[in-house]
N, C-alpha and C. Protein backbone atom coordinates (compact mmCIF):
# COMPACT_ATOMS: atom_id res chain seq x y z
N MET A 1 -30.63 -59.14 -62.94
CA MET A 1 -32.43 -58.35 -62.25
C MET A 1 -32.47 -60.24 -61.12
N ALA A 2 -31.62 -61.16 -61.61
CA ALA A 2 -32.69 -62.09 -60.34
C ALA A 2 -32.55 -62.39 -59.14
N GLN A 3 -30.65 -61.84 -59.70
CA GLN A 3 -29.39 -62.29 -58.10
C GLN A 3 -29.88 -61.22 -57.12
N ASN A 4 -30.73 -60.00 -57.94
CA ASN A 4 -31.49 -58.49 -56.49
C ASN A 4 -32.44 -59.20 -55.67
N ARG A 5 -33.55 -59.74 -56.87
CA ARG A 5 -35.31 -59.78 -56.67
C ARG A 5 -34.43 -61.26 -55.41
N TRP A 6 -33.77 -62.05 -55.80
CA TRP A 6 -33.00 -63.27 -54.22
C TRP A 6 -32.61 -62.15 -53.24
N PHE A 7 -31.98 -61.78 -53.76
CA PHE A 7 -31.21 -61.11 -52.24
C PHE A 7 -31.93 -59.78 -51.49
N MET A 8 -33.15 -59.56 -52.26
CA MET A 8 -34.26 -58.89 -51.76
C MET A 8 -35.13 -60.40 -50.30
N LEU A 9 -35.30 -60.70 -51.73
CA LEU A 9 -36.74 -61.77 -51.01
C LEU A 9 -35.67 -62.04 -48.84
N ALA A 10 -34.54 -62.10 -49.74
CA ALA A 10 -33.49 -62.50 -48.23
C ALA A 10 -33.58 -61.89 -47.58
N LEU A 11 -33.34 -60.16 -48.16
CA LEU A 11 -34.07 -59.09 -46.79
C LEU A 11 -34.86 -59.59 -45.87
N LEU A 12 -36.37 -59.35 -46.70
CA LEU A 12 -37.62 -59.62 -46.68
C LEU A 12 -37.27 -60.85 -45.33
N PHE A 13 -36.76 -61.67 -45.99
CA PHE A 13 -36.84 -63.58 -45.41
C PHE A 13 -36.06 -62.96 -43.61
N LEU A 14 -35.48 -62.02 -43.97
CA LEU A 14 -34.70 -61.79 -42.43
C LEU A 14 -35.14 -61.23 -41.51
N ALA A 15 -35.96 -60.52 -41.82
CA ALA A 15 -37.47 -59.17 -41.16
C ALA A 15 -38.26 -60.26 -41.10
N ARG A 16 -39.08 -61.00 -41.28
CA ARG A 16 -39.48 -61.68 -40.82
C ARG A 16 -39.58 -62.84 -39.46
N THR A 17 -38.41 -63.27 -40.16
CA THR A 17 -38.10 -64.40 -39.11
C THR A 17 -37.57 -63.29 -38.12
N ALA A 18 -37.04 -62.65 -37.77
CA ALA A 18 -37.02 -61.34 -36.72
C ALA A 18 -38.41 -61.36 -35.90
N MET A 19 -39.38 -60.92 -36.28
CA MET A 19 -40.38 -60.98 -36.52
C MET A 19 -41.22 -62.35 -35.75
N GLY A 20 -40.76 -63.59 -35.90
CA GLY A 20 -41.36 -64.65 -35.32
C GLY A 20 -40.85 -65.03 -33.90
N LEU A 21 -39.88 -64.31 -33.89
CA LEU A 21 -38.20 -64.86 -33.04
C LEU A 21 -39.00 -64.12 -31.80
N GLN A 22 -39.39 -62.54 -32.20
CA GLN A 22 -39.75 -61.77 -30.87
C GLN A 22 -41.30 -61.92 -30.42
N PHE A 23 -41.40 -62.43 -31.34
CA PHE A 23 -43.35 -63.36 -31.46
C PHE A 23 -42.86 -64.77 -29.84
N GLN A 24 -41.56 -65.09 -30.11
CA GLN A 24 -41.53 -66.25 -29.56
C GLN A 24 -41.10 -66.05 -27.72
N THR A 25 -41.01 -64.72 -28.00
CA THR A 25 -40.24 -64.09 -26.49
C THR A 25 -40.49 -64.89 -25.04
N ILE A 26 -42.49 -64.45 -25.40
CA ILE A 26 -43.34 -64.31 -24.10
C ILE A 26 -43.39 -65.70 -23.70
N GLY A 27 -44.12 -66.15 -24.66
CA GLY A 27 -44.26 -67.94 -24.77
C GLY A 27 -43.10 -68.78 -24.65
N SER A 28 -42.17 -68.58 -23.91
CA SER A 28 -40.87 -69.80 -24.10
C SER A 28 -40.39 -69.05 -22.63
N VAL A 29 -40.10 -68.11 -22.29
CA VAL A 29 -39.72 -68.01 -21.11
C VAL A 29 -41.07 -67.63 -19.90
N GLY A 30 -42.43 -67.88 -20.84
CA GLY A 30 -43.39 -67.90 -19.27
C GLY A 30 -43.08 -67.79 -18.19
N PRO A 31 -43.28 -68.83 -18.46
CA PRO A 31 -42.60 -69.72 -16.53
C PRO A 31 -41.45 -68.98 -15.85
N ILE A 32 -40.01 -69.03 -16.72
CA ILE A 32 -39.96 -67.31 -15.86
C ILE A 32 -39.80 -66.72 -15.51
N LEU A 33 -41.31 -65.71 -16.42
CA LEU A 33 -41.30 -64.41 -16.28
C LEU A 33 -43.03 -64.70 -14.82
N ALA A 34 -43.60 -65.61 -15.24
CA ALA A 34 -44.79 -65.96 -14.14
C ALA A 34 -43.57 -66.01 -12.60
N ASP A 35 -42.76 -66.54 -12.47
CA ASP A 35 -42.32 -66.70 -10.93
C ASP A 35 -41.11 -65.57 -11.40
N ALA A 36 -40.74 -64.56 -12.02
CA ALA A 36 -39.33 -64.03 -11.82
C ALA A 36 -40.97 -62.26 -11.10
N LEU A 37 -42.20 -61.76 -11.60
CA LEU A 37 -43.03 -61.00 -11.46
C LEU A 37 -43.75 -60.89 -11.34
N ALA A 38 -44.43 -62.96 -10.21
CA ALA A 38 -45.29 -63.20 -9.72
C ALA A 38 -46.90 -62.62 -9.99
N ILE A 39 -46.77 -63.02 -11.16
CA ILE A 39 -47.55 -63.01 -11.98
C ILE A 39 -48.12 -64.13 -12.52
N ASP A 40 -49.40 -64.43 -12.87
CA ASP A 40 -49.90 -65.64 -13.31
C ASP A 40 -50.35 -66.24 -14.44
N TYR A 41 -50.61 -67.01 -15.21
CA TYR A 41 -50.67 -67.38 -16.65
C TYR A 41 -51.44 -66.51 -17.43
N THR A 42 -52.35 -66.86 -17.30
CA THR A 42 -53.55 -65.35 -17.01
C THR A 42 -52.56 -63.76 -18.32
N ALA A 43 -52.57 -63.86 -17.53
CA ALA A 43 -50.88 -62.45 -17.86
C ALA A 43 -49.96 -62.45 -18.95
N VAL A 44 -49.58 -64.75 -18.60
CA VAL A 44 -48.20 -64.51 -19.11
C VAL A 44 -49.02 -64.74 -20.61
N GLY A 45 -50.39 -64.67 -21.25
CA GLY A 45 -51.35 -65.25 -22.06
C GLY A 45 -51.49 -63.82 -22.63
N THR A 46 -52.09 -63.21 -21.98
CA THR A 46 -52.61 -61.37 -22.39
C THR A 46 -51.16 -61.53 -22.65
N LEU A 47 -49.68 -61.02 -22.68
CA LEU A 47 -48.57 -60.13 -22.79
C LEU A 47 -48.91 -61.40 -24.45
N ILE A 48 -48.69 -61.86 -24.37
CA ILE A 48 -48.22 -62.86 -26.00
C ILE A 48 -49.11 -62.36 -26.90
N GLY A 49 -50.80 -62.76 -26.46
CA GLY A 49 -51.95 -61.67 -26.89
C GLY A 49 -52.34 -60.93 -27.78
N LEU A 50 -50.92 -59.90 -27.03
CA LEU A 50 -50.77 -58.79 -26.89
C LEU A 50 -50.30 -58.01 -28.50
N TYR A 51 -48.76 -58.98 -28.98
CA TYR A 51 -48.31 -58.66 -29.81
C TYR A 51 -49.25 -59.01 -31.01
N LEU A 52 -49.77 -59.51 -32.17
CA LEU A 52 -50.96 -59.29 -33.12
C LEU A 52 -52.02 -58.92 -32.61
N LEU A 53 -51.99 -58.01 -32.05
CA LEU A 53 -53.63 -57.27 -31.39
C LEU A 53 -53.63 -56.67 -31.61
N PRO A 54 -53.04 -56.03 -32.04
CA PRO A 54 -52.90 -54.63 -33.37
C PRO A 54 -52.98 -54.83 -34.45
N GLY A 55 -53.17 -55.72 -35.69
CA GLY A 55 -53.47 -56.32 -36.15
C GLY A 55 -54.67 -56.53 -36.42
N VAL A 56 -55.87 -56.14 -35.74
CA VAL A 56 -57.37 -56.17 -36.21
C VAL A 56 -57.75 -54.38 -36.15
N PHE A 57 -56.78 -53.50 -35.42
CA PHE A 57 -56.49 -52.05 -35.69
C PHE A 57 -55.25 -51.46 -37.35
N ILE A 58 -54.68 -51.73 -37.15
CA ILE A 58 -53.48 -51.83 -37.64
C ILE A 58 -53.05 -52.21 -39.71
N ALA A 59 -53.60 -53.96 -38.99
CA ALA A 59 -53.65 -54.14 -41.27
C ALA A 59 -53.54 -53.59 -41.63
N LEU A 60 -54.93 -52.84 -42.04
CA LEU A 60 -56.10 -52.01 -42.99
C LEU A 60 -55.02 -50.63 -43.60
N PRO A 61 -54.78 -50.11 -41.98
CA PRO A 61 -54.54 -48.90 -42.20
C PRO A 61 -53.38 -48.77 -42.88
N GLY A 62 -52.37 -49.90 -41.44
CA GLY A 62 -51.04 -50.36 -42.74
C GLY A 62 -50.48 -49.97 -43.75
N GLY A 63 -51.90 -50.36 -44.35
CA GLY A 63 -51.93 -51.02 -46.33
C GLY A 63 -51.53 -49.42 -46.46
N MET A 64 -53.08 -48.82 -46.55
CA MET A 64 -52.54 -47.76 -46.44
C MET A 64 -51.04 -46.55 -46.55
N LEU A 65 -50.18 -46.42 -45.57
CA LEU A 65 -50.15 -46.58 -45.36
C LEU A 65 -48.25 -46.60 -45.93
N GLY A 66 -48.56 -48.11 -46.15
CA GLY A 66 -47.07 -48.23 -47.28
C GLY A 66 -47.94 -47.34 -48.88
N GLU A 67 -49.16 -47.41 -49.07
CA GLU A 67 -49.40 -47.04 -50.76
C GLU A 67 -49.07 -45.42 -50.44
N ARG A 68 -49.00 -44.68 -49.74
CA ARG A 68 -49.13 -42.70 -49.48
C ARG A 68 -47.92 -43.35 -48.99
N PHE A 69 -46.38 -43.78 -47.93
CA PHE A 69 -46.03 -43.65 -47.78
C PHE A 69 -44.88 -44.39 -48.64
N GLY A 70 -44.89 -45.53 -49.10
CA GLY A 70 -43.94 -46.29 -49.76
C GLY A 70 -43.64 -47.43 -48.68
N ALA A 71 -43.77 -49.45 -48.79
CA ALA A 71 -43.49 -49.70 -48.43
C ALA A 71 -41.91 -49.84 -47.79
N LYS A 72 -41.51 -49.11 -48.16
CA LYS A 72 -40.26 -49.49 -47.53
C LYS A 72 -39.49 -48.70 -46.13
N ARG A 73 -40.41 -48.00 -46.39
CA ARG A 73 -40.14 -46.69 -45.24
C ARG A 73 -41.37 -47.38 -43.70
N VAL A 74 -42.98 -47.69 -44.21
CA VAL A 74 -43.54 -48.44 -43.82
C VAL A 74 -42.92 -50.03 -42.43
N VAL A 75 -42.23 -50.49 -43.65
CA VAL A 75 -41.62 -51.30 -42.96
C VAL A 75 -40.18 -51.22 -41.89
N VAL A 76 -39.23 -50.05 -42.65
CA VAL A 76 -38.21 -50.17 -41.78
C VAL A 76 -39.10 -48.93 -39.64
N ALA A 77 -40.21 -48.73 -40.42
CA ALA A 77 -40.84 -47.78 -39.40
C ALA A 77 -41.38 -49.52 -37.72
N GLY A 78 -41.46 -50.10 -38.97
CA GLY A 78 -41.86 -51.14 -37.95
C GLY A 78 -41.53 -51.83 -37.96
N LEU A 79 -40.28 -52.87 -38.59
CA LEU A 79 -38.69 -52.45 -36.84
C LEU A 79 -38.58 -51.48 -36.39
N ALA A 80 -38.31 -50.10 -36.18
CA ALA A 80 -38.55 -49.32 -36.00
C ALA A 80 -38.85 -49.91 -34.24
N LEU A 81 -40.17 -49.99 -34.18
CA LEU A 81 -40.92 -50.10 -32.81
C LEU A 81 -40.84 -51.77 -32.76
N MET A 82 -40.01 -52.41 -33.42
CA MET A 82 -39.98 -53.57 -32.90
C MET A 82 -39.59 -53.86 -32.03
N VAL A 83 -37.66 -52.97 -32.94
CA VAL A 83 -36.95 -52.76 -31.68
C VAL A 83 -36.72 -51.49 -30.80
N MET A 84 -37.96 -51.14 -30.55
CA MET A 84 -38.43 -49.74 -29.42
C MET A 84 -38.87 -51.07 -28.12
N GLY A 85 -40.06 -51.54 -28.86
CA GLY A 85 -40.97 -52.64 -27.56
C GLY A 85 -39.75 -53.75 -27.49
N GLY A 86 -38.74 -54.17 -28.21
CA GLY A 86 -39.17 -54.70 -26.88
C GLY A 86 -37.37 -54.63 -26.06
N ALA A 87 -36.97 -53.23 -26.25
CA ALA A 87 -35.98 -53.03 -26.13
C ALA A 87 -37.03 -52.62 -24.25
N ILE A 88 -38.23 -51.69 -24.67
CA ILE A 88 -39.10 -51.83 -23.35
C ILE A 88 -38.74 -52.86 -22.47
N MET A 89 -39.34 -53.19 -23.20
CA MET A 89 -40.10 -55.26 -22.29
C MET A 89 -38.50 -55.06 -21.41
N GLY A 90 -37.57 -55.44 -21.80
CA GLY A 90 -35.81 -55.64 -21.14
C GLY A 90 -35.95 -54.71 -20.17
N MET A 91 -36.47 -53.51 -20.42
CA MET A 91 -36.57 -52.97 -19.27
C MET A 91 -37.31 -52.45 -18.16
N THR A 92 -37.83 -53.18 -17.59
CA THR A 92 -39.21 -53.14 -16.93
C THR A 92 -39.10 -54.74 -16.24
N ALA A 93 -40.17 -54.57 -15.38
CA ALA A 93 -40.61 -55.75 -14.64
C ALA A 93 -42.09 -54.90 -14.55
N TRP A 94 -42.28 -54.29 -14.66
CA TRP A 94 -43.79 -53.57 -14.38
C TRP A 94 -45.00 -54.36 -15.47
N PHE A 95 -45.23 -54.66 -15.26
CA PHE A 95 -47.04 -55.10 -16.21
C PHE A 95 -47.73 -53.92 -17.35
N PRO A 96 -48.06 -52.77 -16.32
CA PRO A 96 -48.10 -51.69 -17.91
C PRO A 96 -46.94 -51.73 -18.83
N ALA A 97 -46.20 -51.49 -18.22
CA ALA A 97 -44.52 -51.21 -18.90
C ALA A 97 -43.96 -52.18 -20.47
N LEU A 98 -44.57 -53.43 -19.69
CA LEU A 98 -44.51 -54.96 -20.32
C LEU A 98 -45.67 -55.10 -21.93
N ALA A 99 -46.80 -54.76 -21.26
CA ALA A 99 -47.50 -54.47 -22.59
C ALA A 99 -47.77 -53.14 -22.94
N ILE A 100 -47.29 -52.26 -23.10
CA ILE A 100 -47.03 -51.23 -23.34
C ILE A 100 -45.74 -51.49 -24.72
N GLY A 101 -45.30 -52.21 -23.90
CA GLY A 101 -43.81 -52.68 -25.03
C GLY A 101 -44.73 -53.97 -25.68
N ARG A 102 -44.84 -54.68 -25.27
CA ARG A 102 -45.68 -55.96 -26.09
C ARG A 102 -46.86 -55.21 -27.09
N LEU A 103 -47.06 -54.02 -27.17
CA LEU A 103 -48.12 -53.63 -28.15
C LEU A 103 -48.04 -52.58 -28.80
N LEU A 104 -46.14 -51.93 -28.72
CA LEU A 104 -45.62 -51.37 -29.91
C LEU A 104 -44.89 -52.84 -30.45
N SER A 105 -43.95 -53.05 -30.35
CA SER A 105 -43.39 -53.98 -30.67
C SER A 105 -45.05 -55.14 -31.98
N GLY A 106 -45.69 -55.74 -31.47
CA GLY A 106 -46.93 -55.98 -32.37
C GLY A 106 -47.37 -55.14 -33.08
N THR A 107 -47.01 -54.01 -32.53
CA THR A 107 -48.03 -52.87 -34.10
C THR A 107 -46.50 -52.97 -35.36
N GLY A 108 -45.04 -52.79 -34.96
CA GLY A 108 -44.20 -53.08 -35.80
C GLY A 108 -44.78 -53.70 -36.74
N ALA A 109 -44.51 -55.98 -35.52
CA ALA A 109 -44.88 -56.71 -36.22
C ALA A 109 -45.89 -56.69 -38.27
N VAL A 110 -47.12 -56.36 -37.08
CA VAL A 110 -48.46 -56.01 -38.07
C VAL A 110 -47.72 -55.40 -39.79
N LEU A 111 -47.42 -54.50 -39.34
CA LEU A 111 -46.58 -53.14 -40.56
C LEU A 111 -45.60 -54.38 -41.39
N ILE A 112 -44.61 -54.74 -40.92
CA ILE A 112 -43.93 -55.29 -41.65
C ILE A 112 -44.35 -56.28 -42.09
N ASN A 113 -45.60 -57.58 -40.52
CA ASN A 113 -46.18 -59.02 -42.21
C ASN A 113 -47.03 -58.36 -42.93
N VAL A 114 -48.04 -57.30 -43.26
CA VAL A 114 -48.73 -56.50 -44.47
C VAL A 114 -47.80 -56.32 -45.34
N LEU A 115 -47.31 -55.64 -44.85
CA LEU A 115 -46.12 -54.45 -46.10
C LEU A 115 -45.01 -55.97 -46.51
N LEU A 116 -44.82 -56.62 -46.21
CA LEU A 116 -43.77 -57.73 -46.79
C LEU A 116 -43.57 -58.60 -47.45
N THR A 117 -45.05 -59.45 -47.94
CA THR A 117 -46.37 -60.16 -48.75
C THR A 117 -45.78 -58.93 -49.83
N LYS A 118 -46.68 -57.71 -49.34
CA LYS A 118 -46.67 -57.10 -50.79
C LYS A 118 -45.36 -56.56 -51.54
N MET A 119 -44.62 -56.93 -51.05
CA MET A 119 -42.75 -55.97 -51.42
C MET A 119 -41.93 -57.01 -52.11
N VAL A 120 -42.76 -59.07 -51.57
CA VAL A 120 -42.56 -60.05 -52.54
C VAL A 120 -43.20 -59.80 -52.80
N ALA A 121 -43.90 -59.64 -53.20
CA ALA A 121 -45.37 -59.99 -54.49
C ALA A 121 -44.89 -58.52 -55.25
N ASP A 122 -44.12 -57.64 -54.64
CA ASP A 122 -43.70 -56.70 -56.73
C ASP A 122 -42.60 -56.63 -57.08
N TRP A 123 -41.57 -58.06 -56.44
CA TRP A 123 -40.26 -58.39 -57.50
C TRP A 123 -40.31 -60.11 -57.86
N PHE A 124 -41.66 -60.45 -56.92
CA PHE A 124 -41.56 -62.00 -58.00
C PHE A 124 -42.89 -62.58 -59.35
N VAL A 125 -43.73 -60.82 -59.19
CA VAL A 125 -44.78 -60.54 -59.71
C VAL A 125 -44.21 -61.54 -61.64
N GLY A 126 -45.72 -62.44 -61.25
CA GLY A 126 -45.32 -63.17 -63.23
C GLY A 126 -44.48 -64.11 -63.14
N ARG A 127 -43.41 -64.56 -62.16
CA ARG A 127 -42.79 -65.36 -62.53
C ARG A 127 -42.21 -66.36 -61.32
N GLU A 128 -41.68 -67.68 -60.32
CA GLU A 128 -41.42 -67.68 -59.51
C GLU A 128 -42.16 -67.22 -58.73
N ILE A 129 -43.06 -66.94 -57.98
CA ILE A 129 -43.73 -66.03 -57.20
C ILE A 129 -44.31 -67.31 -56.84
N ALA A 130 -45.11 -68.39 -56.70
CA ALA A 130 -45.50 -69.28 -55.74
C ALA A 130 -43.99 -69.48 -54.27
N THR A 131 -42.66 -70.09 -55.66
CA THR A 131 -41.93 -70.11 -55.11
C THR A 131 -41.30 -69.16 -53.73
N ALA A 132 -41.15 -67.83 -54.24
CA ALA A 132 -41.28 -66.34 -53.57
C ALA A 132 -41.72 -66.71 -52.49
N MET A 133 -43.35 -66.83 -51.77
CA MET A 133 -43.79 -66.49 -51.68
C MET A 133 -43.71 -67.80 -50.30
N ALA A 134 -43.31 -68.96 -50.82
CA ALA A 134 -42.80 -70.28 -50.10
C ALA A 134 -42.31 -69.67 -49.24
N LEU A 135 -41.15 -69.47 -49.57
CA LEU A 135 -40.15 -68.74 -48.50
C LEU A 135 -40.54 -68.03 -47.56
N LEU A 136 -41.06 -66.89 -47.69
CA LEU A 136 -41.27 -65.72 -47.11
C LEU A 136 -41.91 -66.46 -46.01
N VAL A 137 -43.07 -66.61 -46.15
CA VAL A 137 -43.94 -68.48 -45.39
C VAL A 137 -43.59 -68.72 -44.48
N THR A 138 -42.39 -69.95 -45.04
CA THR A 138 -41.53 -70.57 -43.82
C THR A 138 -40.05 -69.42 -42.87
N SER A 139 -40.36 -67.72 -42.95
CA SER A 139 -39.62 -67.60 -41.71
C SER A 139 -39.95 -67.64 -40.95
N TRP A 140 -41.59 -66.75 -40.55
CA TRP A 140 -42.59 -66.48 -39.64
C TRP A 140 -41.81 -68.61 -38.54
N PRO A 141 -41.78 -69.56 -38.83
CA PRO A 141 -41.56 -70.35 -37.92
C PRO A 141 -40.69 -71.31 -37.87
N ILE A 142 -39.89 -70.08 -38.66
CA ILE A 142 -38.20 -70.15 -38.23
C ILE A 142 -38.41 -69.50 -37.04
N GLY A 143 -37.78 -68.19 -36.87
CA GLY A 143 -38.29 -66.99 -36.27
C GLY A 143 -38.83 -68.29 -35.11
N ILE A 144 -40.30 -68.17 -34.25
CA ILE A 144 -40.62 -69.23 -33.52
C ILE A 144 -39.62 -70.51 -33.45
N ALA A 145 -39.12 -70.68 -33.99
CA ALA A 145 -38.65 -72.53 -33.49
C ALA A 145 -36.78 -72.12 -32.54
N LEU A 146 -36.59 -70.80 -33.19
CA LEU A 146 -35.78 -70.18 -33.02
C LEU A 146 -35.27 -69.81 -31.31
N GLY A 147 -36.62 -68.92 -31.61
CA GLY A 147 -36.93 -68.62 -29.31
C GLY A 147 -37.20 -70.05 -28.76
N LEU A 148 -37.83 -71.39 -29.30
CA LEU A 148 -37.80 -72.22 -28.93
C LEU A 148 -36.92 -73.04 -28.83
N LEU A 149 -35.84 -73.15 -29.24
CA LEU A 149 -34.56 -73.63 -29.04
C LEU A 149 -33.22 -72.88 -28.19
N GLY A 150 -33.28 -71.75 -28.13
CA GLY A 150 -32.27 -70.84 -27.89
C GLY A 150 -33.11 -69.48 -26.16
N PHE A 151 -34.41 -69.37 -26.20
CA PHE A 151 -34.62 -68.32 -24.53
C PHE A 151 -34.60 -68.95 -23.93
N VAL A 152 -35.16 -70.24 -23.38
CA VAL A 152 -35.18 -70.74 -22.01
C VAL A 152 -33.55 -70.42 -20.93
N PRO A 153 -32.46 -70.98 -22.34
CA PRO A 153 -31.19 -71.28 -21.77
C PRO A 153 -30.55 -69.94 -21.44
N LEU A 154 -31.07 -68.90 -22.43
CA LEU A 154 -30.30 -67.20 -22.76
C LEU A 154 -32.00 -67.03 -20.77
N ALA A 155 -32.42 -67.02 -21.15
CA ALA A 155 -33.27 -66.79 -19.98
C ALA A 155 -32.25 -67.13 -18.08
N THR A 156 -33.04 -68.42 -18.45
CA THR A 156 -32.27 -69.07 -17.29
C THR A 156 -30.29 -68.65 -17.03
N TRP A 157 -29.70 -68.80 -18.01
CA TRP A 157 -28.18 -67.54 -17.59
C TRP A 157 -28.89 -66.12 -17.23
N LEU A 158 -29.11 -65.22 -18.38
CA LEU A 158 -29.50 -64.19 -17.98
C LEU A 158 -30.44 -63.20 -18.01
N GLY A 159 -31.36 -63.83 -17.42
CA GLY A 159 -32.02 -63.47 -16.68
C GLY A 159 -33.68 -63.55 -18.17
N TRP A 160 -34.13 -63.15 -18.06
CA TRP A 160 -35.67 -63.20 -18.74
C TRP A 160 -35.61 -61.74 -19.82
N PRO A 161 -35.21 -60.48 -18.80
CA PRO A 161 -34.17 -59.14 -20.45
C PRO A 161 -33.75 -59.49 -21.21
N ALA A 162 -33.05 -60.47 -20.53
CA ALA A 162 -32.06 -61.23 -22.06
C ALA A 162 -33.36 -61.37 -23.33
N VAL A 163 -33.49 -62.21 -23.23
CA VAL A 163 -34.65 -62.24 -24.19
C VAL A 163 -34.92 -61.29 -24.87
N MET A 164 -36.03 -60.66 -24.08
CA MET A 164 -36.23 -59.48 -24.63
C MET A 164 -35.83 -58.40 -25.68
N TYR A 165 -34.06 -58.10 -24.92
CA TYR A 165 -33.04 -57.27 -25.28
C TYR A 165 -32.80 -58.07 -26.54
N LEU A 166 -32.77 -58.96 -26.17
CA LEU A 166 -31.98 -59.66 -28.13
C LEU A 166 -32.94 -60.00 -28.40
N ALA A 167 -33.99 -59.75 -28.77
CA ALA A 167 -35.35 -59.95 -30.27
C ALA A 167 -35.35 -58.38 -30.34
N ALA A 168 -34.94 -57.02 -29.61
CA ALA A 168 -34.73 -56.44 -30.30
C ALA A 168 -33.38 -56.41 -30.73
N CYS A 169 -32.23 -56.51 -30.26
CA CYS A 169 -30.78 -56.54 -30.73
C CYS A 169 -31.40 -57.11 -32.60
N VAL A 170 -32.46 -58.23 -32.60
CA VAL A 170 -32.57 -59.47 -34.16
C VAL A 170 -33.20 -58.16 -34.52
N ALA A 171 -34.20 -57.61 -34.41
CA ALA A 171 -34.71 -56.66 -34.80
C ALA A 171 -33.68 -55.43 -36.27
N LEU A 172 -33.18 -54.66 -34.86
CA LEU A 172 -32.35 -54.41 -35.47
C LEU A 172 -31.10 -53.91 -36.48
N PRO A 173 -30.29 -54.65 -36.13
CA PRO A 173 -29.96 -54.89 -37.82
C PRO A 173 -30.27 -55.18 -38.66
N CYS A 174 -31.74 -55.54 -39.00
CA CYS A 174 -32.61 -56.16 -39.64
C CYS A 174 -33.39 -54.44 -40.21
N LEU A 175 -33.83 -54.19 -39.51
CA LEU A 175 -33.86 -52.32 -39.73
C LEU A 175 -32.94 -52.03 -41.13
N LEU A 176 -32.22 -51.85 -40.30
CA LEU A 176 -31.48 -51.19 -40.81
C LEU A 176 -30.46 -52.10 -42.32
N ALA A 177 -31.08 -53.14 -42.81
CA ALA A 177 -30.34 -54.64 -43.59
C ALA A 177 -31.58 -53.47 -45.12
N VAL A 178 -32.60 -53.32 -43.90
CA VAL A 178 -33.75 -53.17 -45.12
C VAL A 178 -33.79 -51.09 -44.89
N ALA A 179 -32.89 -50.63 -44.55
CA ALA A 179 -32.94 -49.01 -45.18
C ALA A 179 -32.20 -48.90 -45.91
N VAL A 180 -30.67 -49.62 -45.69
CA VAL A 180 -29.75 -49.49 -46.37
C VAL A 180 -29.51 -49.96 -48.18
N LEU A 181 -29.79 -51.19 -48.03
CA LEU A 181 -30.12 -52.20 -48.77
C LEU A 181 -31.09 -52.72 -50.04
N TYR A 182 -32.63 -52.45 -49.20
CA TYR A 182 -33.43 -52.04 -49.45
C TYR A 182 -33.63 -52.05 -50.51
N ARG A 183 -34.60 -52.23 -51.95
CA ARG A 183 -34.69 -51.07 -53.08
C ARG A 183 -36.22 -51.38 -53.87
């Protein structure tokens, strides 16, 4: 049983790392994006903020959805939204479509963020919960750090859409792993 809970924590850690990675897509390539799309930094900042804006509206209902349909299902749906939003962002250079993709991704991120903590608490209630939560919390900055390290070279080499696709492609195996392996 103990090994299973640590494995489950690893799955959830990877999903939340993908969230941090996707959050960092715009911030890392902001200057490249601004030049490519002829937008100002206010627009870049708007795209950054749109990722977490859904939290104002989705956090409480997301918890209720997790209660009604199960945390695993809602996390899988959240990861699917992250994949779809990232793919939309990679396919377009039209600001309104980028905003829609960012909102979709952010909605998925808020859903998983709310429920991953609950899932970890379920596995670690009464034992090592502080350690498990501390590990989960570190996943977000690890994702951001990976984006800071890799996104500018990738955007310089393949263009900024590659960064959006990469973030979506990282969320996809997380979706599959949670769907198939999490119990």
